[in-house]
């Protein structure tokens, strides 16, 4: 019933037919045939005994992602394979959302870093001009009141440069 629901074929419709021609997309059939031939020669196959993700095809020829685990069984009539199949479209969509979310977060972090670098430059450039002119003014003849005012400007400018540096250091964390 699960296979009928997943692939859209009834038991009676597939009985006696080569299942691979019904559920393996045409693009993968040649590789499937090579895998079967390799197994018949060596008894080994990369898909056997492992849980892997592959693309299958339903009755409407719509490709669907599945997880499959295949176990071979040798009988007097030859090899038979038991497969446990689970449709994983929801999981694949969730994975894509996570990947997209991670990409957005990385883009956001990059944009933040670029913004902080730009804003830092835009603030530091005029502030360095103010600091330079204040330093030059302090080397001239000034009244005590003017010197106090310029020292306050210089101290405030140094504090702003320190704060900008700390913000940039914090943003790197």
mmCIF file of N, CA and C in Angstrom, residues 127 131 153-165:
data_model
loop_
_atom_site.group_PDB
_atom_site.id
_atom_site.type_symbol
_atom_site.label_atom_id
_atom_site.label_comp_id
_atom_site.label_asym_id
_atom_site.label_seq_id
_atom_site.Cartn_x
_atom_site.Cartn_y
_atom_site.Cartn_z
ATOM 1 N N UNK A 127 37.131 62.726 12.284
ATOM 2 C CA UNK A 127 37.586 62.787 13.673
ATOM 3 C C UNK A 127 39.106 62.934 13.732
ATOM 4 N N UNK A 131 41.177 65.853 15.492
ATOM 5 C CA UNK A 131 42.263 65.563 16.437
ATOM 6 C C UNK A 131 43.560 66.250 15.991
ATOM 7 N N UNK A 153 38.301 68.838 23.990
ATOM 8 C CA UNK A 153 38.036 68.361 22.626
ATOM 9 C C UNK A 153 38.953 67.175 22.311
ATOM 10 N N UNK A 154 40.247 67.323 22.649
ATOM 11 C CA UNK A 154 41.197 66.248 22.368
ATOM 12 C C UNK A 154 40.840 64.974 23.146
ATOM 13 N N UNK A 155 40.516 65.099 24.413
ATOM 14 C CA UNK A 155 40.159 63.940 25.241
ATOM 15 C C UNK A 155 38.887 63.273 24.724
ATOM 16 N N UNK A 156 37.901 64.093 24.352
ATOM 17 C CA UNK A 156 36.645 63.550 23.816
ATOM 18 C C UNK A 156 36.895 62.829 22.491
ATOM 19 N N UNK A 157 37.743 63.375 21.650
ATOM 20 C CA UNK A 157 38.084 62.746 20.371
ATOM 21 C C UNK A 157 38.769 61.405 20.582
ATOM 22 N N UNK A 158 39.709 61.343 21.530
ATOM 23 C CA UNK A 158 40.384 60.081 21.836
ATOM 24 C C UNK A 158 39.389 59.046 22.351
ATOM 25 N N UNK A 159 38.447 59.514 23.192
ATOM 26 C CA UNK A 159 37.409 58.597 23.690
ATOM 27 C C UNK A 159 36.561 58.055 22.541
ATOM 28 N N UNK A 160 36.192 58.921 21.604
ATOM 29 C CA UNK A 160 35.402 58.468 20.458
ATOM 30 C C UNK A 160 36.176 57.461 19.612
ATOM 31 N N UNK A 161 37.456 57.712 19.374
ATOM 32 C CA UNK A 161 38.270 56.760 18.605
ATOM 33 C C UNK A 161 38.355 55.416 19.322
ATOM 34 N N UNK A 162 38.512 55.436 20.649
ATOM 35 C CA UNK A 162 38.567 54.205 21.436
ATOM 36 C C UNK A 162 37.237 53.452 21.345
ATOM 37 N N UNK A 163 36.129 54.173 21.470
ATOM 38 C CA UNK A 163 34.804 53.545 21.390
ATOM 39 C C UNK A 163 34.590 52.913 20.013
ATOM 40 N N UNK A 164 34.964 53.626 18.967
ATOM 41 C CA UNK A 164 34.827 53.082 17.602
ATOM 42 C C UNK A 164 35.660 51.814 17.467
ATOM 43 N N UNK A 165 36.880 51.839 17.983
ATOM 44 C CA UNK A 165 37.742 50.648 17.936
ATOM 45 C C UNK A 165 37.129 49.475 18.686
#
